Coordinates of C-alpha atoms and ligand atoms in Angstrom, one line a residue:
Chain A
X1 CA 45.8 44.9 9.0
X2 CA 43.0 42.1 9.3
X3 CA 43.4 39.4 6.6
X4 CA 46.7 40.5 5.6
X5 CA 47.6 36.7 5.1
X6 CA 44.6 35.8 3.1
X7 CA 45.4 38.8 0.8
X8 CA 48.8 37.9 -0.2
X9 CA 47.8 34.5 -0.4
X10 CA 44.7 35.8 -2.5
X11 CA 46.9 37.4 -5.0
X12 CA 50.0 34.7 -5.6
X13 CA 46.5 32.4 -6.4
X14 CA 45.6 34.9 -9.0
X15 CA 49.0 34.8 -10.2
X16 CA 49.3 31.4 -10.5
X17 CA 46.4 30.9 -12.0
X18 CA 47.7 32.8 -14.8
X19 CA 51.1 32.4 -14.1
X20 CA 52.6 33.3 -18.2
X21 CA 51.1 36.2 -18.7
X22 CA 51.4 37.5 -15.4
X23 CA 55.3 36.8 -15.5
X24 CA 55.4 38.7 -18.8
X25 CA 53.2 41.7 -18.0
X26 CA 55.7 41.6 -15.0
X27 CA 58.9 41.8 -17.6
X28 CA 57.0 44.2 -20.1
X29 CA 56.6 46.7 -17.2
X30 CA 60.1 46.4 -16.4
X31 CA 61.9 46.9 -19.8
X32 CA 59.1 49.7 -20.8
X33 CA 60.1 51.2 -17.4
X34 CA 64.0 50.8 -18.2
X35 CA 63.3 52.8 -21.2
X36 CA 61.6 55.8 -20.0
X37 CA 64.9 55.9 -17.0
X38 CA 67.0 55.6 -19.8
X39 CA 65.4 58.8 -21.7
X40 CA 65.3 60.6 -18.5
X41 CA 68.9 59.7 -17.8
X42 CA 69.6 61.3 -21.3
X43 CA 67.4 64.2 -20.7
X44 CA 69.1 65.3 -16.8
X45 CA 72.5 64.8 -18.3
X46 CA 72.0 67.3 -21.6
X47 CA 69.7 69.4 -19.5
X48 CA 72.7 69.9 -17.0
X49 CA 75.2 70.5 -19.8
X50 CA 72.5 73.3 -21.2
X51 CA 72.6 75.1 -17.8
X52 CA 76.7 75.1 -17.7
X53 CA 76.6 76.4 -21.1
X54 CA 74.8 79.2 -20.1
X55 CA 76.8 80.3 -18.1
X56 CA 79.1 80.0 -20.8
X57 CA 77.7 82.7 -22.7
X58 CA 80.4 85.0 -23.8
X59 CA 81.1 88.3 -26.6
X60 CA 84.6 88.4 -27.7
X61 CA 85.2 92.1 -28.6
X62 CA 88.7 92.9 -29.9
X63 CA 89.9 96.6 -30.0
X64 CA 92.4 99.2 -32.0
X65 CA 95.8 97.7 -31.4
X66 CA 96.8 100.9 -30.5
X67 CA 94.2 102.3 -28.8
X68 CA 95.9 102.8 -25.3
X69 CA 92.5 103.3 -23.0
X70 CA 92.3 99.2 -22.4
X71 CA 91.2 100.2 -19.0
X72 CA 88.7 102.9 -20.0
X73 CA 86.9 100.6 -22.2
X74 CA 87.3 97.6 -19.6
X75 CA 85.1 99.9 -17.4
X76 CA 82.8 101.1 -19.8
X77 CA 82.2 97.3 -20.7
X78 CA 81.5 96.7 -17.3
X79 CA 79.1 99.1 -16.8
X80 CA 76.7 97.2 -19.7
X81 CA 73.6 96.0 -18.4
X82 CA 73.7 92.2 -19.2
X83 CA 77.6 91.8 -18.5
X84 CA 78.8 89.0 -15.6
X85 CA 82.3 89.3 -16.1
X86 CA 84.9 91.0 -18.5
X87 CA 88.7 90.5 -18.7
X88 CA 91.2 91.3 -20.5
X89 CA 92.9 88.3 -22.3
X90 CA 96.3 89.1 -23.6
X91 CA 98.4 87.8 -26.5
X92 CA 100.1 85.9 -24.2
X93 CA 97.3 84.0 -23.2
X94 CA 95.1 83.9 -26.0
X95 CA 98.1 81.9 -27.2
X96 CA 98.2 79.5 -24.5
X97 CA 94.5 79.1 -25.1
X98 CA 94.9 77.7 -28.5
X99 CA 97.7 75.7 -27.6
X100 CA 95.5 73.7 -24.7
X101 CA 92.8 73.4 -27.8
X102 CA 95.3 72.1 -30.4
X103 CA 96.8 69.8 -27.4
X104 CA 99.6 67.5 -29.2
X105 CA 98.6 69.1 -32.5
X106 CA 100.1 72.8 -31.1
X107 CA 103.5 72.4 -32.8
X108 CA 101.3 73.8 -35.9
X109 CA 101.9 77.7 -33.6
X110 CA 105.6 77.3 -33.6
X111 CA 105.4 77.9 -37.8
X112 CA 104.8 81.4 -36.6
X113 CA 107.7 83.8 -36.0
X114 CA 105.7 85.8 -34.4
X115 CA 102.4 85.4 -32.1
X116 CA 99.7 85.5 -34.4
X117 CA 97.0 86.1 -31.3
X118 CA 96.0 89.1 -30.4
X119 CA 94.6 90.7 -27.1
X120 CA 90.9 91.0 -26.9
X121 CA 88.1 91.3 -24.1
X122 CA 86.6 88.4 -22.8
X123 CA 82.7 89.5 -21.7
X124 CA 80.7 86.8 -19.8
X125 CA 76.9 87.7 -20.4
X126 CA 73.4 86.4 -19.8
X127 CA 72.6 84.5 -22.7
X128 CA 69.2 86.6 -23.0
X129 CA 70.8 89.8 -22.9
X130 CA 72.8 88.4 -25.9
X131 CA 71.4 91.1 -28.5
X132 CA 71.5 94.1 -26.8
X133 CA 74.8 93.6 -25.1
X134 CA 76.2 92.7 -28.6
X135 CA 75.4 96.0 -30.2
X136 CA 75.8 98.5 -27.4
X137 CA 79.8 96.5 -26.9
X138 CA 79.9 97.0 -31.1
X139 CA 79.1 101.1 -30.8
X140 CA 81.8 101.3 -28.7
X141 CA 84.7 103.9 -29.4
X142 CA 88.0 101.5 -30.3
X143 CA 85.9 98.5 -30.5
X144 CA 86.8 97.1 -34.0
X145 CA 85.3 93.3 -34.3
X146 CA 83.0 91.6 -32.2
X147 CA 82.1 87.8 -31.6
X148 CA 79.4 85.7 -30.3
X149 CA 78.8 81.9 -29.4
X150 CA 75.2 82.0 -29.2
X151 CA 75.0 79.9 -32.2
X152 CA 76.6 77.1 -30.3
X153 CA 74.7 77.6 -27.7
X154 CA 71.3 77.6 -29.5
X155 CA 72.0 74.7 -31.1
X156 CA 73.3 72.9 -27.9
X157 CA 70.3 74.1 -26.3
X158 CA 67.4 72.9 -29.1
X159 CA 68.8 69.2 -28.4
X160 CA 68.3 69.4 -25.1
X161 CA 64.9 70.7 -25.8
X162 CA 63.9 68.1 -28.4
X163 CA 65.0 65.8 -25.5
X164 CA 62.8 67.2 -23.3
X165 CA 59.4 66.8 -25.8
X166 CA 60.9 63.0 -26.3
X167 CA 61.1 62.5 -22.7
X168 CA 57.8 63.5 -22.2
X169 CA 56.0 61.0 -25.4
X170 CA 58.3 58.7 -24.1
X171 CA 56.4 59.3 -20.0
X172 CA 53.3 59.6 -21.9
X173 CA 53.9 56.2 -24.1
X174 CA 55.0 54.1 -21.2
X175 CA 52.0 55.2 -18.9
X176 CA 49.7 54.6 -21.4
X177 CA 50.9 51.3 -22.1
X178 CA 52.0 50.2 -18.6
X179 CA 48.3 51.1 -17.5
X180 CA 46.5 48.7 -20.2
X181 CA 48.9 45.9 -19.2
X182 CA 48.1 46.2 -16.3
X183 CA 44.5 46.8 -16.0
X184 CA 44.2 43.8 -18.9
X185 CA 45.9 41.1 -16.4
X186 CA 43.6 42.3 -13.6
X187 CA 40.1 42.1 -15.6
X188 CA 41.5 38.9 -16.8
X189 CA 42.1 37.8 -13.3
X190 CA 38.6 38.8 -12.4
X191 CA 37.0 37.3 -15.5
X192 CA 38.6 33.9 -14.2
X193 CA 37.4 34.0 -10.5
X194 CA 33.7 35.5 -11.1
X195 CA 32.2 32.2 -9.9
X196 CA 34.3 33.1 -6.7
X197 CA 33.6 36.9 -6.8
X198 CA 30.1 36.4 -7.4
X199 CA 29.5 33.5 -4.1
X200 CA 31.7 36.2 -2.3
X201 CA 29.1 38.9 -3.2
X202 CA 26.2 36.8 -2.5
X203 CA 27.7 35.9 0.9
X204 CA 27.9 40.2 1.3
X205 CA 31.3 40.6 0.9
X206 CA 32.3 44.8 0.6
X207 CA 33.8 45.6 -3.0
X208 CA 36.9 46.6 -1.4
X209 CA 37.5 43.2 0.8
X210 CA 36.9 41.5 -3.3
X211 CA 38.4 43.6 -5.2
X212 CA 42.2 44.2 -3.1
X213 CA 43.7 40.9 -3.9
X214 CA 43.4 42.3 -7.3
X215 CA 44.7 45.5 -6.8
X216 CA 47.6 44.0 -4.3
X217 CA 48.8 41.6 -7.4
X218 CA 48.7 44.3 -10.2
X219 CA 50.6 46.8 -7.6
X220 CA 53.1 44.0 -7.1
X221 CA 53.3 43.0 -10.6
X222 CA 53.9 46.8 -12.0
X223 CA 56.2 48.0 -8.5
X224 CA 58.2 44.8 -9.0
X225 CA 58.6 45.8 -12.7
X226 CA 60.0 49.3 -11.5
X227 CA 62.3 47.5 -8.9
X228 CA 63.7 45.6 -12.1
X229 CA 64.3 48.7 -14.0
X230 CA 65.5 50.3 -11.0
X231 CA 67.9 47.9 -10.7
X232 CA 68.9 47.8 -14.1
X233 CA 69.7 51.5 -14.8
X234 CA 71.6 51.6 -12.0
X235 CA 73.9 48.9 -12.9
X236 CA 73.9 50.6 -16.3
X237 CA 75.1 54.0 -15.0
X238 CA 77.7 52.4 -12.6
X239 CA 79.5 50.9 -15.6
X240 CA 78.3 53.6 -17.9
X241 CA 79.9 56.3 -15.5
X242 CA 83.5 54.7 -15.2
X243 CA 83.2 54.6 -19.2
X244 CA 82.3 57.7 -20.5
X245 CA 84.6 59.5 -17.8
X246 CA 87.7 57.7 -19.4
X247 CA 86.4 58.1 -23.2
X248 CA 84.7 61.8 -23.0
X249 CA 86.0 63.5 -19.8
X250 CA 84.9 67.3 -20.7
X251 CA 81.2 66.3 -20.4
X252 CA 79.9 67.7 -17.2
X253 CA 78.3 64.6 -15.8
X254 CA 75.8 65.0 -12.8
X255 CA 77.3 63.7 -9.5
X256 CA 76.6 60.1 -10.1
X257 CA 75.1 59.1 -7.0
X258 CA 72.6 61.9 -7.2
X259 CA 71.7 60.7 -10.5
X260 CA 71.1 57.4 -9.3
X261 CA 69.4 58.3 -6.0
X262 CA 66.8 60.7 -8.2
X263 CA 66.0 58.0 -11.2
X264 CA 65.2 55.4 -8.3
X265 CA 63.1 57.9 -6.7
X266 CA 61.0 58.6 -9.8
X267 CA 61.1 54.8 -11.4
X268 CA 59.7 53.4 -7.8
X269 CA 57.3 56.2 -7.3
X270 CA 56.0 56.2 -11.2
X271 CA 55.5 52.4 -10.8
X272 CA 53.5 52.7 -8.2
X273 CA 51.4 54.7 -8.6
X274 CA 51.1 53.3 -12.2
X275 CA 50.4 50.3 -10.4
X276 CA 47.6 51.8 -8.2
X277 CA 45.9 53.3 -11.6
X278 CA 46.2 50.1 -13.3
X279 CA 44.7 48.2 -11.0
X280 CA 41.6 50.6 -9.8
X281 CA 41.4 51.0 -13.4
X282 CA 41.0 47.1 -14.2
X283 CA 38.8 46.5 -11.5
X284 CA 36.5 49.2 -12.3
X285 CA 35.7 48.5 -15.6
X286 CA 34.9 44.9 -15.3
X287 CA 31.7 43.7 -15.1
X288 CA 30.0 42.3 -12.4
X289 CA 26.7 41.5 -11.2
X290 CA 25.6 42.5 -7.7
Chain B
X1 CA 12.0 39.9 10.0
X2 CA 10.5 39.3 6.3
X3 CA 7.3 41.1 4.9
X4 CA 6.4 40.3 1.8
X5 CA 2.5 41.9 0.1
X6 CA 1.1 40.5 -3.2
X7 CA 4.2 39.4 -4.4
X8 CA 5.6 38.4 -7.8
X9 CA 8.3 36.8 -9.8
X10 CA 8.3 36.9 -13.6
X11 CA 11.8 35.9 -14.7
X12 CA 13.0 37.6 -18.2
X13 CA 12.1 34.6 -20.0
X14 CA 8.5 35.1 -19.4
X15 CA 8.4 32.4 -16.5
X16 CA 6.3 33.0 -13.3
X17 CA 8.1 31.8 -10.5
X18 CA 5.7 33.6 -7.5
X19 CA 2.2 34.9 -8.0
X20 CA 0.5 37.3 -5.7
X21 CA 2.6 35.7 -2.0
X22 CA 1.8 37.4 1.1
X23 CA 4.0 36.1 3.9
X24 CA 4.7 37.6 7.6
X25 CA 8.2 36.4 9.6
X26 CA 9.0 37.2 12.8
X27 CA 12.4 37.0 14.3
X28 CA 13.3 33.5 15.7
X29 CA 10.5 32.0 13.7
X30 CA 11.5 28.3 11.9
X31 CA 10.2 27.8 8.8
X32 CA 9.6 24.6 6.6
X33 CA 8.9 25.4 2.6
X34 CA 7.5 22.7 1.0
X35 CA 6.2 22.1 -2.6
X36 CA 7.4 20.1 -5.9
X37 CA 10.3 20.9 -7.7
X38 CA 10.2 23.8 -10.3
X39 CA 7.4 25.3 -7.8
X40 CA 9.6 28.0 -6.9
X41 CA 10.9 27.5 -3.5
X42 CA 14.6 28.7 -4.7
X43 CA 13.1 31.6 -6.0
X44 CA 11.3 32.8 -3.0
X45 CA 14.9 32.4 -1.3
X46 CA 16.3 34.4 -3.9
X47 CA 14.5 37.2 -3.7
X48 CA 14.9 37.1 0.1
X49 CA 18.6 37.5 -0.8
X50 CA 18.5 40.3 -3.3
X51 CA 19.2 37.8 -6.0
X52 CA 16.3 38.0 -7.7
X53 CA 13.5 41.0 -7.4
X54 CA 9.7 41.5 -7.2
X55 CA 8.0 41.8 -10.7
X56 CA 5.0 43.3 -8.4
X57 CA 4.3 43.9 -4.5
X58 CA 6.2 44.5 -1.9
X59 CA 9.0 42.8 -0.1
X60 CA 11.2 43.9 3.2
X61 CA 13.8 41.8 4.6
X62 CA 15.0 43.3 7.9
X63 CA 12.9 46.7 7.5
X64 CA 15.4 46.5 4.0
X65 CA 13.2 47.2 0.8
X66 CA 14.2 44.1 -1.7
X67 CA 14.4 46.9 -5.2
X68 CA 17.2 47.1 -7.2
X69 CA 18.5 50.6 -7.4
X70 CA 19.5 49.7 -3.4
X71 CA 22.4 47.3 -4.3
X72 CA 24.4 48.6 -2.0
X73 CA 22.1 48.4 1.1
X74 CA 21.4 44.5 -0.2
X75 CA 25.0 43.3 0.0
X76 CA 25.0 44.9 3.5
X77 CA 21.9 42.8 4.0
X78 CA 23.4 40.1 2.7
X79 CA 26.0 39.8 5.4
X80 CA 23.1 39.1 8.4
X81 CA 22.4 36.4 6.3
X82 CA 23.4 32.8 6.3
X83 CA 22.5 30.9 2.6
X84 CA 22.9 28.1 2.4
X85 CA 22.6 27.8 -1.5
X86 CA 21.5 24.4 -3.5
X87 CA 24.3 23.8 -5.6
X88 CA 26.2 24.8 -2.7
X89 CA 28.9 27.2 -3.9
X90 CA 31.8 26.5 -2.4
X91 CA 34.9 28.4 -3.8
X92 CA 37.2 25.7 -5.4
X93 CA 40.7 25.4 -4.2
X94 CA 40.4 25.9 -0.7
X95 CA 40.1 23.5 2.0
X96 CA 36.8 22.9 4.0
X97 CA 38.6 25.5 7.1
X98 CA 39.1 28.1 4.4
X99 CA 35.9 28.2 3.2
X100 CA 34.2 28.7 6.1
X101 CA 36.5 31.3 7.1
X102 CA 36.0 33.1 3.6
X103 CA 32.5 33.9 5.0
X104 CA 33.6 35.4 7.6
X105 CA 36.6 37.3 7.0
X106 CA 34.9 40.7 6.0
X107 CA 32.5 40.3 9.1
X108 CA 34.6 42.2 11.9
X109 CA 35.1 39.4 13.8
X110 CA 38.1 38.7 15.9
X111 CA 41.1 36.8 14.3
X112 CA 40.7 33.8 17.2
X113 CA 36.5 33.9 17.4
X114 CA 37.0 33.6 13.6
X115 CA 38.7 30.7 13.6
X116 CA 37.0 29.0 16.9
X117 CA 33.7 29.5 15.3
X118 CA 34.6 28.2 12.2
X119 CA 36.4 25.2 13.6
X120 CA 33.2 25.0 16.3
X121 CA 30.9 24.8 13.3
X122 CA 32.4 22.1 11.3
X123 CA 32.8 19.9 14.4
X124 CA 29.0 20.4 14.7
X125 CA 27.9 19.3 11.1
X126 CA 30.2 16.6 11.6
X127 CA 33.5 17.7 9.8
X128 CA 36.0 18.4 12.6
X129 CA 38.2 16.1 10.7
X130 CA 38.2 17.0 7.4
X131 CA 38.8 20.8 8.1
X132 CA 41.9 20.8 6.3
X133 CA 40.6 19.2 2.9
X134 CA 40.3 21.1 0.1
X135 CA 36.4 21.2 -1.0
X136 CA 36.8 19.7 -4.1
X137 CA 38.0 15.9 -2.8
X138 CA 34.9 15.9 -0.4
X139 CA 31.9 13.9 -1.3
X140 CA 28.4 15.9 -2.4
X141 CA 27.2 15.4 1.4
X142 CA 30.3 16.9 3.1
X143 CA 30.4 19.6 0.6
X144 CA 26.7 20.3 1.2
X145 CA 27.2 20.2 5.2
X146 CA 30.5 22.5 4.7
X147 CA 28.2 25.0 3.1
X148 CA 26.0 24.6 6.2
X149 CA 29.0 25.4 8.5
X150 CA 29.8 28.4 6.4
X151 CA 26.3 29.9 6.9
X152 CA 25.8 28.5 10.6
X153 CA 29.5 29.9 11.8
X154 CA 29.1 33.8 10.8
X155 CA 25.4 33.7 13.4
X156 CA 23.4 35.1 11.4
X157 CA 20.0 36.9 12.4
X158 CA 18.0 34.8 9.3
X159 CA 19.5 31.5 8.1
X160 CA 17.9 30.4 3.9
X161 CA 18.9 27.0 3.1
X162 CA 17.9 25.6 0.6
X163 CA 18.1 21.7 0.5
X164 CA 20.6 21.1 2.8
X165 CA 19.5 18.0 3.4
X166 CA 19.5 16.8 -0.8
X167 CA 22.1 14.9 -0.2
X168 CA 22.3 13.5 3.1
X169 CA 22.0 10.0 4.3
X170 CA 19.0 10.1 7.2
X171 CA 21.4 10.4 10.3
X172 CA 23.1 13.0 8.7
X173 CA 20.1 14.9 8.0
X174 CA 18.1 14.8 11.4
X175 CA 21.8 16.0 12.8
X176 CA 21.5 19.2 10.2
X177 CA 17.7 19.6 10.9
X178 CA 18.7 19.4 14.6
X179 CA 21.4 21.7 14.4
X180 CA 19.4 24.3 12.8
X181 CA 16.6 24.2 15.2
X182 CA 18.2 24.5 18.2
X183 CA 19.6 28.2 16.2
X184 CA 15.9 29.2 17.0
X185 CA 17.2 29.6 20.9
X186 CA 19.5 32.1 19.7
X187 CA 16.4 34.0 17.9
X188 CA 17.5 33.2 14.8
X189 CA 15.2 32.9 12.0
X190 CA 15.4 30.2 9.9
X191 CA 13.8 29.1 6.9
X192 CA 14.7 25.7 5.3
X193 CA 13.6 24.6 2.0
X194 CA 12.9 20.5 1.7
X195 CA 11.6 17.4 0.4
X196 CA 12.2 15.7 3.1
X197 CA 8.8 15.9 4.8
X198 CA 8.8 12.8 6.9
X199 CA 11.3 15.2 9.4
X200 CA 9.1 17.6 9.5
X201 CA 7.3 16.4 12.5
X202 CA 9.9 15.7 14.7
X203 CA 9.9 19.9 15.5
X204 CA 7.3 21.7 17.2
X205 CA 6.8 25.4 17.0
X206 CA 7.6 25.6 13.5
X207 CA 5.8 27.1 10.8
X208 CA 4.8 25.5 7.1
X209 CA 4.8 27.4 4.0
X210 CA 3.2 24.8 0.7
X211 CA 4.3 26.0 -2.7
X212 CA 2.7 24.9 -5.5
X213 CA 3.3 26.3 -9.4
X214 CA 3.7 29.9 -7.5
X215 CA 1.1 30.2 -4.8
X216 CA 1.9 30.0 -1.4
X217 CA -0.3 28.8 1.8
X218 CA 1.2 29.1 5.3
X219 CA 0.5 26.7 7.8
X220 CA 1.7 27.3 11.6
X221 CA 2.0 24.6 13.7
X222 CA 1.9 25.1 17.2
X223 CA 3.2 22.9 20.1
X224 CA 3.1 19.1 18.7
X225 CA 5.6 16.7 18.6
Ligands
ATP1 N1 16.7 32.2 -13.9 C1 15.5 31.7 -14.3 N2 15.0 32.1 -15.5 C2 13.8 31.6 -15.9 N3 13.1 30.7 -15.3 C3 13.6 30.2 -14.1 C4 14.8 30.7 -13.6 N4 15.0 30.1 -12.4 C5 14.0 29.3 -12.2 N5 13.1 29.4 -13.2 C6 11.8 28.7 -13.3 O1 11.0 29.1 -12.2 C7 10.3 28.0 -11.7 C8 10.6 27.8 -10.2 O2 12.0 27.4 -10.0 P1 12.6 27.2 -8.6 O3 14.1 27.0 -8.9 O4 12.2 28.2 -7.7 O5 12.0 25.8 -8.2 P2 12.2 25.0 -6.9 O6 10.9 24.9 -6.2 O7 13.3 25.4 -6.2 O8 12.5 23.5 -7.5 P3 13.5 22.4 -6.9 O9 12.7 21.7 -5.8 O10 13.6 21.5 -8.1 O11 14.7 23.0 -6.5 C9 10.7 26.8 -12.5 O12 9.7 26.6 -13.5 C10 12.0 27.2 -13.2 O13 12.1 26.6 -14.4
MG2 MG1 15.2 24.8 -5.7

């Protein structure tokens, strides 16, 4: 592009000229930026774990002990609209079950004489088909006592929710915000140079060839802020990964580089275009004189 | 080139700058205007510019209508233009080289012709050597004859300078009256505000406009010398 040179060197002038501010619009837009990665980072993780548990969705329905049609009702349980899965868990193994739970704390069991668990059906379901899959399994001939883990679920699932909303004030915050920086530095800028802008005008120069230096420094100022944050939530998650994996392993983290690669991808993106905005936005509402 | 009927210049402040001027430019034309200060000579060049607009008449500058709803169309027009303003507004910061340049850079011209015409026209006003001074450690003549460069090195079709000469010692000044004549060759109109009526003879072919409080009478004046 023509003038490329006198651009650049056109918008570190405008910088310098204001060089404080500039450098802390610069650092604002990166912390604010860091922020809104780190809700996001929040939001994808829980968001994840609502999906798995989901899937998780499951009626425990325990039957006559001696009702001997265990395979009957296996079928007919089957056959329920809304049902993914059922097996039969045994004694055996609903024992074993607790015992991983309990983990060193499983000694408690060995008080019994006698296994205390008892066989029941384990039915995975779509968590929407929850209700009606619940009574029809209940009406069932031999059925005796039926369980659900919705509430779990629900509750698991409203978090994740709320997260969501927050993530959304907290887009909606840093856009405001990062756009009024922004657009502040650049009519600042302008206010500075209009004995420049205005010998420029009078000499015929287009809006566009006056105004890009402008939009080139609040770009750069807002995109360099996202490269910051970029940088620093990845460092965050790097270390933040190796941590929570040793403390917390049962949390079903996202495949880290795929969280990484998709919070760059938004923070560089967002800041740009933020940076595009701000700029167009600064320019266009400062005054000037043809 | 400029038509101008029963024009006027009231300034917001009440102040009438032009009454009632009539005026008729053709291209390549060379124009003196001449007249005691506060008479409005830098007003008649502003309006030619788009700076300023008729209270009353009617003005053209290249077949462009000087109004004010057509800002768009007059910063077009502005860039056939070379002004050469009297308080010279240079921008601060840059060397004599940039400057120049910084009236050219948004005229399509070539990268090297840029530069070559720009280095071509401060060697011609004298400067060659002091291209790479910033503006603001050259005297008031040097700044004045780097404005000159600035308008003379983007060729434009109509050249407004207004008191180039102000400040400039008399060999300096017949050099910039010299330089600006000899644009007439290339069909360039030019019209050159002045006190400095004594060099007014030395050109023939040129024409004379007198301002006094306003009114304008044109004077042409043929093959002298
Ligand atoms: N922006 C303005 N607002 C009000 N009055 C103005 C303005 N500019 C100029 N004038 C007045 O208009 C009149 C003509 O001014 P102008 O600058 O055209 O004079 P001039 O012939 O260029 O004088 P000089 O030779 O001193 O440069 C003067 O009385 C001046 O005070
Ligand atoms: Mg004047």
């Amino acid at each position: 592009m023509r003038n490329t040179f006198y651009f650049i060197k056109e918008s570190i002038r405008i910088f310098r000229n204001n060089k404080l501010s500039n450098i802390f619009s610069f650092l604002g837009t990166a912390l604010i930026l860091f922020l809104l990665a780190l809700v996001i980072a929040v939001w994808s993780i829980s968001s994840r774990l609502t999906v798995m548990l989901r899937e998780e969705a499951e009626i425990s329905a325990y039957f006559d002990r001696d009702a001997g049609n265990t395979e009957e009702l296996l079928n007919l349980i089957g056959q329920i609209d809304g049902v993914r899965e059922v097996r039969l868990v045994d004694k055996e193994e609903a024992r074993s079950r607790m015992e991983k739970i309990l983990g060193e704390e499983s000694g408690i069991l060995d008080l019994f004489d006698e296994n205390p668990f008892e066989a029941y059906f384990e039915v995975k379901i779509h968590l929407d088909r929850m209700d009606s899959v619940f009574t029809q399994i209940s009406a069932l001939k031999g059925i005796n006592y039926v369980r659900e883990n919705r509430e779990a679920l629900e509750q698991i699932e409203g978090i994740s929710k709320a997260l969501e909303v927050l993530g959304y004030l907290v887009i909606a915050a840093v856009s405001i915000t990062t756009l009024v920086i922004i657009s502040h530095m650049i009519r600042q800028g302008i206010y500075q140079n209009h004995e420049q802008i205005r010998t420029l005008m009078l000499l015929g120069a287009p809006d566009g060839f006056i105004n890009f230096p402008y939009i080139l420094l609040g770009f750069m100022l807002t995109f360099g802020g996202g490269v910051a944050a970029t940088i620093l939530i990845n460092t965050l998650i790097h270390q933040g990964y190796g941590m929570l994996g040793s403390t917390i392993p049962f949390i079903p983290l996202p495949p880290k580089s795929q969280l990484m690669y998709g919070l760059s991808i938004f923070l560089l993106s967002v800041s740009a275009a933020l940076g595009i905005l701000g700029s167009l936005f600064g320019v266009s509402t400062s005054k000037k004189r043809n | 080139m400029i038509q101008a009927k029963n024009v006027s210049l009231t300034y917001a402040d009440g102040t009438v700058a032009l009454r009632d001027v009539s005026l008729n430019i053709r291209p390549g034309e060379f124009v003196y205007i001449v007249g005691p200060s506060g008479s409005g000579k830098t007003s008649l060049l502003k309006l030619l510019m788009g700076i300023e607009f008729p209270s009353a008449g009617s003005l053209y500058v290249m077949d462009q209508p000087i109004v004010k709803r057509e800002a768009g169309r007059i910063r077009k027009l502005r860039r056939s233009i070379g002004p050469v303003f009297q308080e010279f507004r240079l921008i601060q910061g840059r060397t004599a080289l940039e400057n120049v340049l910084m009236g050219m850079r948004f005229l399509n011209i070539p990268n090297r012709q840029m530069v070559n015409s720009a280095k071509e026209a401060l060697t011609k006003v004298g400067l060659g050597h002091k291209a790479s001074v910033m503006v603001e450690k050259l005297s008031f003549g040097e700044a004045q004859r780097v404005a000159i460069a600035r308008a003379v090195a983007r060729k434009p079709a109509l050249i407004l300078a207004d008191e180039p000469t102000g400040n400039l010692d008399y060999d300096n000044a017949i050099n910039i009256m010299d330089l600006l004549y000899t644009l007439k060759d290339k069909n360039t109109t030019v019209l050159v505000t002045t006190h400095a009526t004594h060099l007014i003879g030395n050109y023939h072919d040129t024409s004379l406009i007198h301002v006094e409080q306003g009114k304008i009478s044109v004077e042409h004046r043929g093959e002298q010398k």
